[in-house]
Coordinates of C-alpha atoms and ligand atoms in Angstrom, one line a residue:
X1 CA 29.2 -13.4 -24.7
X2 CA 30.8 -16.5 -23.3
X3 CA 34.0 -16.4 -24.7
X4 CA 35.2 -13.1 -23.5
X5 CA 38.5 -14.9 -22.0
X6 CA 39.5 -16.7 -24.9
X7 CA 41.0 -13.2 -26.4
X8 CA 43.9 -11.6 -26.2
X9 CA 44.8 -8.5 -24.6
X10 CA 44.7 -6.5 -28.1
X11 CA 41.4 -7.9 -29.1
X12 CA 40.1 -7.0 -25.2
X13 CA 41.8 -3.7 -26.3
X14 CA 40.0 -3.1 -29.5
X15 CA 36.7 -4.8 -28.3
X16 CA 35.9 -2.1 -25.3
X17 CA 37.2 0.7 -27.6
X18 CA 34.4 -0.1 -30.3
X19 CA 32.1 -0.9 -27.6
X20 CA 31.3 -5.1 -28.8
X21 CA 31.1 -5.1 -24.8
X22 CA 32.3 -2.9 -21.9
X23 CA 34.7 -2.7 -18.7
X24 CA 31.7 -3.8 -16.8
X25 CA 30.7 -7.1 -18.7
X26 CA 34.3 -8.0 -19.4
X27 CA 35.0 -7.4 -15.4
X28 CA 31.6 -9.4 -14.4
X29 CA 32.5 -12.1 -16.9
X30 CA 36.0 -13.0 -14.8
X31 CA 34.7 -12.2 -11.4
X32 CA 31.5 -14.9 -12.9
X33 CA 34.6 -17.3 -13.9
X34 CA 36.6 -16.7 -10.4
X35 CA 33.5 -17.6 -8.6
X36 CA 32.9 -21.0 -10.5
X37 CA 36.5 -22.1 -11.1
X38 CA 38.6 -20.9 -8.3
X39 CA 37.3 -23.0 -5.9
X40 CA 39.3 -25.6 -7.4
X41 CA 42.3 -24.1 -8.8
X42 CA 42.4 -21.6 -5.4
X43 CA 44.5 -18.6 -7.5
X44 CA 43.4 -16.3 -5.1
X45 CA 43.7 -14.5 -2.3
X46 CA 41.1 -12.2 -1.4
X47 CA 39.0 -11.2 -4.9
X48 CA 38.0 -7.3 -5.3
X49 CA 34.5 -8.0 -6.9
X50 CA 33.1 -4.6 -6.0
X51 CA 36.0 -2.5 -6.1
X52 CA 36.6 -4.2 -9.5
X53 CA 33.0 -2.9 -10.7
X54 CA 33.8 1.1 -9.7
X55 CA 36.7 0.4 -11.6
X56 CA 34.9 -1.0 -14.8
X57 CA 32.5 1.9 -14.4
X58 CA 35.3 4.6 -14.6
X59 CA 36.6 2.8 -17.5
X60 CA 33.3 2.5 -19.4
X61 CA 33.0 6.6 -18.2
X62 CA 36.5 7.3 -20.0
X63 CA 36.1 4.9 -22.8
X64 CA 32.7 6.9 -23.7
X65 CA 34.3 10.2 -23.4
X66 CA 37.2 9.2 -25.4
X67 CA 39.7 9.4 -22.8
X68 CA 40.6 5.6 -22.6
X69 CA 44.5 4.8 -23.0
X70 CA 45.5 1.7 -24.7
X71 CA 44.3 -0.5 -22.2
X72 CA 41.6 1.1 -20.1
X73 CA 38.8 -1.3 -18.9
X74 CA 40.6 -4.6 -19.1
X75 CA 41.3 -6.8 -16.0
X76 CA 44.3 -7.8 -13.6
X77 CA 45.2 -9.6 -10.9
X78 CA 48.2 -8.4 -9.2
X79 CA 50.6 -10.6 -6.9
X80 CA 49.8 -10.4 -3.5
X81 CA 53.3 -9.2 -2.5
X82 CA 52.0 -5.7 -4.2
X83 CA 50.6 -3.0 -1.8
X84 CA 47.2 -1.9 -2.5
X85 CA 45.9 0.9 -0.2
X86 CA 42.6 -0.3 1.5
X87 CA 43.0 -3.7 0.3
X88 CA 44.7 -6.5 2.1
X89 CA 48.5 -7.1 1.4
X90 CA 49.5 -10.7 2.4
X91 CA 52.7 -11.8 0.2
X92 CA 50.9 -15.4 1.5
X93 CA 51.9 -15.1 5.3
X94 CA 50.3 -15.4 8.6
X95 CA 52.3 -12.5 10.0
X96 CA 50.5 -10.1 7.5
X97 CA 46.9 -11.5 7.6
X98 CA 45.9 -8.2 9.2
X99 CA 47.7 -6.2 7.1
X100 CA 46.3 -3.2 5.0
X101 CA 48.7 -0.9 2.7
X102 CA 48.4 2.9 3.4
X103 CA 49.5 3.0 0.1
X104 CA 49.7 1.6 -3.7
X105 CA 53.3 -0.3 -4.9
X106 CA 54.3 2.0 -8.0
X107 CA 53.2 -0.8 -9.9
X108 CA 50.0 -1.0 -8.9
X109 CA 49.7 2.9 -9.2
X110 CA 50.5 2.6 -13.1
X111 CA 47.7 -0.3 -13.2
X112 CA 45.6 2.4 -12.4
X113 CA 47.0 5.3 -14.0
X114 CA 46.3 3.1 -17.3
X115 CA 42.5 2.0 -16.7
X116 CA 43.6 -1.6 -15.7
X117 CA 40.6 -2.7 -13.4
X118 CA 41.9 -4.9 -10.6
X119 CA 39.9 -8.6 -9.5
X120 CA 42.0 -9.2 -7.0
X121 CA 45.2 -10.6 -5.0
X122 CA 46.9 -13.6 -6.1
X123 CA 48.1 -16.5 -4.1
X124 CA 52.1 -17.0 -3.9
X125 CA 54.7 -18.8 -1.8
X126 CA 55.5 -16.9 2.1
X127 CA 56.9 -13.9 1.2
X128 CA 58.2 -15.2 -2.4
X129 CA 60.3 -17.7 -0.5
X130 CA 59.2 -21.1 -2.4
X131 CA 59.2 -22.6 -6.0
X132 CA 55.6 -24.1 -5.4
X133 CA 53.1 -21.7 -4.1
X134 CA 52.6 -24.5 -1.2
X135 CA 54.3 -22.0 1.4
X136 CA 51.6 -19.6 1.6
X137 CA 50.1 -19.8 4.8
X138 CA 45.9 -19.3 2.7
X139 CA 47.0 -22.9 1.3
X140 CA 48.1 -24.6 -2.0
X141 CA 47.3 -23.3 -5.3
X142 CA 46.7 -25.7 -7.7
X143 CA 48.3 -26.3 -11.8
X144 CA 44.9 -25.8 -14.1
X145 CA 46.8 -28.5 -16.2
X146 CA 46.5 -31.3 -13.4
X147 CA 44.6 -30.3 -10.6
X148 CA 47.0 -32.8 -8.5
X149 CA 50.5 -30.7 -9.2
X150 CA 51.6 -27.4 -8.0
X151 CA 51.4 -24.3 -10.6
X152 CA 55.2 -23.5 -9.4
X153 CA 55.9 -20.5 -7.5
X154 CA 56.5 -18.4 -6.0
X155 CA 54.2 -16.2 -8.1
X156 CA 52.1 -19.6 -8.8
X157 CA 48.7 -17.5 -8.1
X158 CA 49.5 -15.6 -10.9
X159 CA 50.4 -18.2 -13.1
X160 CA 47.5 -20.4 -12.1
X161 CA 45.1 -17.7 -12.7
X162 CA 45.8 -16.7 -16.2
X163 CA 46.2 -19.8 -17.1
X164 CA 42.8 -20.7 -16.1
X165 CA 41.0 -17.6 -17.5
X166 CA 40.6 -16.6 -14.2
X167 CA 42.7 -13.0 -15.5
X168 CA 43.9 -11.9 -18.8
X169 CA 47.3 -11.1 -17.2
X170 CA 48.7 -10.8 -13.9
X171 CA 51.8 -9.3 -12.1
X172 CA 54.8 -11.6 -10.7
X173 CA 57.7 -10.8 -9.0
X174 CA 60.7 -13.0 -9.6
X175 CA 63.7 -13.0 -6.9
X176 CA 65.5 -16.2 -8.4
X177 CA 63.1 -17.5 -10.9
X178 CA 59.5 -16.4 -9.2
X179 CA 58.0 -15.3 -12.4
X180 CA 59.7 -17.5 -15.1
X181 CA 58.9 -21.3 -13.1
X182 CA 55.1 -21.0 -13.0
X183 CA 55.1 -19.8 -16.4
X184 CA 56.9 -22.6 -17.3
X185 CA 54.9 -25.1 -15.4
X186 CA 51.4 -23.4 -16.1
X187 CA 52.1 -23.2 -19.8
X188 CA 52.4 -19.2 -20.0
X189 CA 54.3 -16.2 -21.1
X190 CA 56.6 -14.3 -18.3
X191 CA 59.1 -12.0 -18.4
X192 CA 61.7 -11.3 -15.8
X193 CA 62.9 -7.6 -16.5
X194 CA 66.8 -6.5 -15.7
X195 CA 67.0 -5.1 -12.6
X196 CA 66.3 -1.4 -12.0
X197 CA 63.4 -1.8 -14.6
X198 CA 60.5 -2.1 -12.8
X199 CA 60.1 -0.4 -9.7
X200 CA 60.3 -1.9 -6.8
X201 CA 58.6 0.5 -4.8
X202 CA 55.8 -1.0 -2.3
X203 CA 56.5 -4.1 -3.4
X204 CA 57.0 -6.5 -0.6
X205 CA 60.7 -7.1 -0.4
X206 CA 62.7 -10.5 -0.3
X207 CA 65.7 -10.5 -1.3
X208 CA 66.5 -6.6 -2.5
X209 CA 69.2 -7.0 -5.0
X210 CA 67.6 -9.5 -6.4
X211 CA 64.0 -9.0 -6.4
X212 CA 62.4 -7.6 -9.9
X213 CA 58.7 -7.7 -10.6
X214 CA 57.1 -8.4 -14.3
X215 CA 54.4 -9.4 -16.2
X216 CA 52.9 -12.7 -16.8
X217 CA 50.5 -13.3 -19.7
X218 CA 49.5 -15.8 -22.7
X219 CA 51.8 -14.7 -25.2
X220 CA 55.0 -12.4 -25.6
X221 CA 52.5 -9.8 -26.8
X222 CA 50.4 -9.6 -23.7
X223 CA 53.2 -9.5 -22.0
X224 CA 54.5 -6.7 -23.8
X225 CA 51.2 -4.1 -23.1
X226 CA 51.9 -5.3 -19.1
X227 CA 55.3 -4.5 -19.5
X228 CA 54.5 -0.9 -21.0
X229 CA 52.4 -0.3 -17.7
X230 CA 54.6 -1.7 -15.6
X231 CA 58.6 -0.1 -16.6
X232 CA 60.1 3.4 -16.1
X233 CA 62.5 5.3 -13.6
X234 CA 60.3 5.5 -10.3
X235 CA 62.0 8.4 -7.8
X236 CA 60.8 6.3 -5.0
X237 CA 62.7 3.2 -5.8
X238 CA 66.8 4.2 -5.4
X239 CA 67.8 1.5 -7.6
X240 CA 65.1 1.9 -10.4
X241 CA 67.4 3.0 -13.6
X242 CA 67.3 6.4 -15.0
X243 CA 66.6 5.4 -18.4
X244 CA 63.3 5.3 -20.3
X245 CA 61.2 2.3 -20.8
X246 CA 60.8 1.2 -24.5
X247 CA 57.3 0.8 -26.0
X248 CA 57.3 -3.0 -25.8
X249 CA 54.5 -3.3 -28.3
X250 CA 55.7 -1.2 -30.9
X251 CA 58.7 -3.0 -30.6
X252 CA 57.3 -6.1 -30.3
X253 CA 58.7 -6.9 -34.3
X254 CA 61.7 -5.4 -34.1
X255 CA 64.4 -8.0 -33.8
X256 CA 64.2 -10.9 -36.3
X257 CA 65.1 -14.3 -35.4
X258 CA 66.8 -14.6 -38.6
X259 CA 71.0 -14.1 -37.8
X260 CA 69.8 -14.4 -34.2
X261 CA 72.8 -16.0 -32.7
X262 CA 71.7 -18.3 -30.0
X263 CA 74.2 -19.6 -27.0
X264 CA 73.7 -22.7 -26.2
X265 CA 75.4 -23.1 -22.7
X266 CA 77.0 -26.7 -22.5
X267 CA 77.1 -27.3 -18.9
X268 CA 72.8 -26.4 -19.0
X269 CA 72.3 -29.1 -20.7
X270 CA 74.2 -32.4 -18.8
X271 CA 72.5 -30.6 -15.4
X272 CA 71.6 -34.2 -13.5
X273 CA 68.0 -34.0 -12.8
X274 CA 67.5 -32.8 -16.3
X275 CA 63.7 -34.8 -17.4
X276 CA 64.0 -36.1 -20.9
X277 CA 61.0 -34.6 -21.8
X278 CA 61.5 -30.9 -20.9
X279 CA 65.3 -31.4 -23.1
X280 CA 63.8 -33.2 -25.9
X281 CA 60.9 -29.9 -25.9
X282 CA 63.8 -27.3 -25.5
X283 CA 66.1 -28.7 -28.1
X284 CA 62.9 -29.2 -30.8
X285 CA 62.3 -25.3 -29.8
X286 CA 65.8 -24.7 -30.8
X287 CA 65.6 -26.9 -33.8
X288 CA 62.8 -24.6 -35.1
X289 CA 64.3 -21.3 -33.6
X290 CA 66.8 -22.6 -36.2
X291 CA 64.9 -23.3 -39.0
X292 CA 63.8 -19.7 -38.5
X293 CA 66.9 -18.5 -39.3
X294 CA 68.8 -18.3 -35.6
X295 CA 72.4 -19.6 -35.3
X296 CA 73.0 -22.2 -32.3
X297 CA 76.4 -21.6 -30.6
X298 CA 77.7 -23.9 -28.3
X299 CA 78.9 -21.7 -25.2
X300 CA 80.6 -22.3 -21.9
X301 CA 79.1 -21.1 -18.5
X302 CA 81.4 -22.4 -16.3
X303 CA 79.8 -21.1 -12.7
X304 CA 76.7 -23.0 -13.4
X305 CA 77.9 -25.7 -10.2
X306 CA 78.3 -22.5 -8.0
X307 CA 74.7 -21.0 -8.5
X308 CA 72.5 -22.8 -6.0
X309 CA 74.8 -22.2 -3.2
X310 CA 75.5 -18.7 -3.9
X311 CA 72.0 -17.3 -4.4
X312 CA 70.7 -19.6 -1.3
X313 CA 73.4 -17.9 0.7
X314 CA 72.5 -14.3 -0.7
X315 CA 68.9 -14.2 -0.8
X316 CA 68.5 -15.8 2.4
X317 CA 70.7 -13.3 3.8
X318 CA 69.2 -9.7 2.7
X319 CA 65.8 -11.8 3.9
X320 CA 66.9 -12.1 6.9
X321 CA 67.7 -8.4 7.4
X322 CA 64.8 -7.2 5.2
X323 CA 62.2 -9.4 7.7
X324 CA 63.8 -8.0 11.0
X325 CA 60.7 -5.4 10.2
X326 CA 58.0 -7.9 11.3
X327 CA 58.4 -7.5 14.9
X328 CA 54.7 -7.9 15.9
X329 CA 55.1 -4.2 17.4
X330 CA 54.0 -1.5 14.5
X331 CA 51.8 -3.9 12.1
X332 CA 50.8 -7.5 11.0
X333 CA 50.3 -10.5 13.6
X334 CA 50.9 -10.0 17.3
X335 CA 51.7 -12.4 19.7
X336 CA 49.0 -12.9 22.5
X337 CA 49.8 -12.0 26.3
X338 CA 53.8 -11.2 25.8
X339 CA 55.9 -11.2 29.4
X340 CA 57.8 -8.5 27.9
X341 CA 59.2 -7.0 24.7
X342 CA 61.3 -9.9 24.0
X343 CA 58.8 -12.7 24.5
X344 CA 56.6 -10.6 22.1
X345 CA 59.2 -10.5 19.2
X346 CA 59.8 -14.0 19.5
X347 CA 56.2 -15.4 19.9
X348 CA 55.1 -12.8 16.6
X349 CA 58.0 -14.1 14.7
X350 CA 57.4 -17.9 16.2
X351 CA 53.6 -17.7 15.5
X352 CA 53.5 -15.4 12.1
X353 CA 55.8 -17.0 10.1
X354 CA 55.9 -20.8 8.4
X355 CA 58.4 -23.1 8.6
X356 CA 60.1 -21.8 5.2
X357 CA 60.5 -18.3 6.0
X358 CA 61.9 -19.1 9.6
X359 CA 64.7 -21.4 7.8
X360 CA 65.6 -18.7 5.6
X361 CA 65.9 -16.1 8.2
X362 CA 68.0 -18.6 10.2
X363 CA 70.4 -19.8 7.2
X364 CA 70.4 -16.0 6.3
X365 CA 71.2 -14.6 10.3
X366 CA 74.1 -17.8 10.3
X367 CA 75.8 -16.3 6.9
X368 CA 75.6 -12.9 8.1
X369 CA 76.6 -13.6 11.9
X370 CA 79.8 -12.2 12.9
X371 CA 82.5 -15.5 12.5
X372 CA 81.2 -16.4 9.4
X373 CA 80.6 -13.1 7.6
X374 CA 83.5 -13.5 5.2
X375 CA 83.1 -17.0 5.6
X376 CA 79.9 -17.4 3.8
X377 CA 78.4 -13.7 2.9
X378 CA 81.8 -12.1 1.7
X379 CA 82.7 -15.0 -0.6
X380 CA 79.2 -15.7 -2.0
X381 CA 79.2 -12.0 -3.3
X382 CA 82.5 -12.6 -5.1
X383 CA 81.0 -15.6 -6.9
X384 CA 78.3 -13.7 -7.8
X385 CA 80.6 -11.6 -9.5
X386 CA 82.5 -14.3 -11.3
X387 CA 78.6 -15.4 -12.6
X388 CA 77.9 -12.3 -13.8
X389 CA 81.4 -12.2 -15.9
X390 CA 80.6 -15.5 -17.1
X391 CA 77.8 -14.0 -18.8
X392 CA 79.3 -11.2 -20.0
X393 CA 81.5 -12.9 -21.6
X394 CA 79.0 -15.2 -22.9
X395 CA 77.5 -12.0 -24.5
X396 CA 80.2 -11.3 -26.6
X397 CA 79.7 -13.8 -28.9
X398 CA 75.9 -14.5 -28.7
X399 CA 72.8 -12.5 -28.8
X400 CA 70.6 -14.5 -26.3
X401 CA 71.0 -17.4 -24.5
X402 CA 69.0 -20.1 -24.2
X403 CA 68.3 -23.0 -21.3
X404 CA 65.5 -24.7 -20.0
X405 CA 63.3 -22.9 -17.3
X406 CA 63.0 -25.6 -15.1
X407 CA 64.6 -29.0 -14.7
X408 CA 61.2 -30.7 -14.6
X409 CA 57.3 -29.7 -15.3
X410 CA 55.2 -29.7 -12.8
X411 CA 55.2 -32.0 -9.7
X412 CA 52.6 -33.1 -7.6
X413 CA 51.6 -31.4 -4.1
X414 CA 53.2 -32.5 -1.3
X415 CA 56.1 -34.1 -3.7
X416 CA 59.1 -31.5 -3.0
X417 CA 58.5 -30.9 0.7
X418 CA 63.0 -31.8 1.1
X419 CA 64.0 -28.1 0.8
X420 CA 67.2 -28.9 -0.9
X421 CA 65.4 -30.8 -3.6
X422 CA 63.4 -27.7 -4.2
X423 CA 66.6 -25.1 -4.4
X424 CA 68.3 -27.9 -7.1
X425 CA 65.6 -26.8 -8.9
X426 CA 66.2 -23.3 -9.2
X427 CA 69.4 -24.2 -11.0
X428 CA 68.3 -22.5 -14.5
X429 CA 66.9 -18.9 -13.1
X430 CA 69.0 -18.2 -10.0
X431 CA 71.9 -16.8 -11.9
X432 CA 69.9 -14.8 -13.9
X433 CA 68.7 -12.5 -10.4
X434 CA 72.7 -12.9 -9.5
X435 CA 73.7 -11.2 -12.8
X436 CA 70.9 -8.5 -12.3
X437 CA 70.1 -9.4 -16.3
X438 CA 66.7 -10.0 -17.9
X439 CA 65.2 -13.6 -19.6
X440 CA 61.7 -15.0 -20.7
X441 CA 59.5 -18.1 -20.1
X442 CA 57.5 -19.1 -23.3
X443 CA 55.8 -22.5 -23.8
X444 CA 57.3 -25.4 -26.2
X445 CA 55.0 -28.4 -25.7
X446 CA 54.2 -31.0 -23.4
X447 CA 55.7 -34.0 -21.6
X448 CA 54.2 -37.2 -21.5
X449 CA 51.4 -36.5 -18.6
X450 CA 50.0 -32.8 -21.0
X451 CA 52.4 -30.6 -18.8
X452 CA 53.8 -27.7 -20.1
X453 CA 57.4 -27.2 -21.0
X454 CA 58.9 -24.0 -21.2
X455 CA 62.0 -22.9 -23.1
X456 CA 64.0 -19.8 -21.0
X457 CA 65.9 -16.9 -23.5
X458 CA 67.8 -15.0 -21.4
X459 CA 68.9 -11.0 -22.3
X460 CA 72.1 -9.0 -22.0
X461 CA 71.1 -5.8 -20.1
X462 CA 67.6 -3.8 -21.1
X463 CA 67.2 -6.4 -24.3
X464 CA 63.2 -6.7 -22.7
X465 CA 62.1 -5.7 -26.6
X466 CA 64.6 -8.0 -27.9
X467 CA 63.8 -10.9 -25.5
X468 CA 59.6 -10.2 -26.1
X469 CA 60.4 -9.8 -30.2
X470 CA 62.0 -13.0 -30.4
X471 CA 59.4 -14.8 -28.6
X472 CA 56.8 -13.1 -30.3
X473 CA 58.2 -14.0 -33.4
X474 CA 58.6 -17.9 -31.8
X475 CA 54.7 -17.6 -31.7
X476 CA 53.7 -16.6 -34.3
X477 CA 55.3 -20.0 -35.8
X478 CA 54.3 -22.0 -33.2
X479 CA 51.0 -22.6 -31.2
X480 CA 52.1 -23.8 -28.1
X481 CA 51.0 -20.6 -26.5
X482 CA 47.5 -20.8 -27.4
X483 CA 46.7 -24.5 -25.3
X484 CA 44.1 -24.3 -23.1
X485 CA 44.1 -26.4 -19.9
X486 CA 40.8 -28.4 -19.7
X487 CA 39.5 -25.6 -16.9
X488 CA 40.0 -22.8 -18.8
X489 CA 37.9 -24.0 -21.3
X490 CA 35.2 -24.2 -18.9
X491 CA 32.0 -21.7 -19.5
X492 CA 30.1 -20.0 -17.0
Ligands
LIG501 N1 62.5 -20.5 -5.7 C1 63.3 -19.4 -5.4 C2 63.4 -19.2 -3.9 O1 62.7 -19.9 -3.2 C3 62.9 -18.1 -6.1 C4 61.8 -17.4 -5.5 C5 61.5 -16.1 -6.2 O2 62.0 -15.8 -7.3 N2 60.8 -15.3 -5.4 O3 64.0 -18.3 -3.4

């Protein structure tokens, strides 16, 4: 079969469990497709080809016998910011090209636990710090739409792969906007859970009270079987919630869009830098989110002007103390020849990490630094408090909320290299991580070059079946989700 990527994750599902092919053809059919296409679109990292096979095998062992769980023997990639024990652990930086896991993220333990065979490690900005994927010291990965743009970031690897058939689904991790930007740009499906959903356990961290990890698929419905692997109260992680995980397919009809009362936040929508194209997409969205029976409330969020300073003061800051860790002495990249312990802290830091990391860690260091603590960290936690009220207070009168993901599709390579420019456009996700609260990427249309335009519905806290019903629903009346970039219609 030739066409094995063009299903979804249910037919995958029901196709292995009535044996039309098995874990092993499925698995050889992407790892046939990485090896023609990725050249080009560059998704990964480091691909698990044989590994991938013993894992099909098993599958195929326990589908036969009849122990197969809803998804054994269908394919993943997972973000290279997961640990995998025996297989390299990058999270896209120098200072961790060496660097081998003793032992599985929770996340990739439940991958495993439910038959999921793994191709491989996908590309992503240095340590999640980026909105392009261009930070990654193995290179840029490319948009499957337009070769020339990035896929986003800083999960972009995962975005680019699925939405080149290169995966079914992947895992992303999304700090301020890491899973719900690519998607956007890359035409997908991806949900940013609340925080405390997914465990965060061996999961390279960034920015810790802000970091989250989710799925990243097709459709809403993908999404949801990822999501039902990937939730639930992990020991290991002290902030993971002690609350179970819904069934997010069972679920995936159970809010209808009809009395669905929509907030509409004014100040989202006169956000200079706005492109026509991605408002005229999101408001048609709305228009038929509407016609489907929703209610559109005008709301107020009156933060918005304070989230890009206050997440770029936060995140940098628990980066810098979370990276203190790569010290060049117990693992990753060591400097050559040090004089002495401090010329060997400086030269691994110097050597292993890029230019982006190092200006975080800097910015962070400054806001943290005695003078300025209350200055700059103090204060930038009591906005972050005033965001998250704004919300809450937006949630008592509407069910969701809606906004676009991202100011602008797609850009070209090389076109965002003014940091600045790149944190402006963080301006619809950051205040999502701020708040701690979960929201959705799903596809609306195009803008005048075929890129993607994604429409963001963001959750009050543990609405992840409400947010995946309603875009599920979305699809169902829409088709956006099913576009194909030219690639991905490649055969092998
Ligand atoms: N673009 C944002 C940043 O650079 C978000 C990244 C993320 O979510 N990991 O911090």
């Amino acid at each position: 079969m030739t066409d094995l990527h063009r299903l979804s994750v249910r037919e995958m599902a029901e196709g292995l469990k009535s044996a039309q092919f098995s874990s092993r053809e499925l698995t050889q059919h992407y790892l046939d497709r990485i090896a023609k296409i990725d050249q080009q679109v560059k998704s990964y990292v480091t691909v698990t080809a044989e590994h991938a096979l013993a894992q099909a095998d098993a599958a195929d062992t326990a589908l036969k016998s009849g122990q197969a769980t809803a998804l054994t023997g269908i394919p993943l990639a997972h973000k290279d910011i997961f640990c995998t024990q025996g297989i390299k652990t990058t999270a896209g930086s120098k200072i961790l090209d060496n660097f081998i896991s003793p032992y599985d993220a929770t996340v990739v333990v439940k991958a495993k636990t439910a038959g999921l065979v793994t191709l491989g490690k996908v590309n992503m900005d240095e340590f999640a710090m980026g909105s392009t994927s261009e930070s990654s010291y193995y290179g840029a990965t490319k948009n499957p739409w337009n070769l020339d743009c990035v896929p986003g970031g800083s999960s972009g690897g995962s975005a680019a792969a699925v939405a080149a058939d290169l995966a079914p689904f992947a895992t992303g991790t999304d700090t301020g906007g890491s899973i719900r930007q690519p998607a956007s740009f890359c035409g997908l499906t991806g949900l940013k859970p609340t925080y405390g959903r997914v465990s965060r356990f061996g999961m390279i961290a960034y920015a810790s009270s802000l970091d989250q990890g989710g799925p990243m698929a097709r459709s809403a419905e993908d999404c949801a079987y990822l999501m039902n692997v990937m939730a639930g109260h992990d020991q290991k992680d002290s902030t993971s919630v002690q609350k179970d995980a819904d069934d997010y397919v069972a679920n995936l009809n159970a809010t209808t869009v009809k009395g669905l009362r929509i907030g509409i936040p004014k100040q989202y929508f006169n956000v200079a830098g706005l492109d026509t194209d991605v408002k005229a997409r999101v408001e048609e969205s709305l228009k038929k989110l509407e016609d489907m029976g929703a209610t559109l409330v005008e709301i107020d969020l009156n933060m918005t002007d304070a989230y890009v300073p206050t997440y770029y003061l936060i995140a940098p800051a628990e980066a810098s103390s979370n990276l203190q860790r790569y010290d060049g002495v117990r693992y990753g990249y060591r400097a050559e020849n040090p004089k002495d312990i401090l010329d060997l802290y400086k030269r691994s830091r110097s050597e292993g990490f890029g230019a982006e990391v190092q200006r975080r860690i800097l910015i962070g260091t400054y806001a943290l630094s005695a003078g300025y603590y209350d200055a700059y960290y103090v204060k930038a936690q009591k906005v972050r408090r005033l965001i998250q009220q704004d919300f809450l207070k937006a949630f008592e009168s509407v069910d969701v909320i809606a906004a676009p993901s991202a100011p602008t599709t797609a850009y070209k390579i090389g076109a965002s290299l003014d940091p600045v420019e790149m944190y402006l456009g963080d301006i619809y996700t950051i205040a999502v991580n701020l708040a701690g609260l979960p929201a959705i990427n799903t596809p609306v249309g195009f803008d005048a070059n075929n890129l993607p335009v994604g429409l963001q519905l963001i959750g009050n806290y543990w609405s992840e079946s409400q947010l995946l019903s309603v875009v599920h629903q979305y699809q169902q009346a829409t088709d956006w989700h099913t576009k194909r970039a030219a690639i991905a219609e490649e055969n092998t």
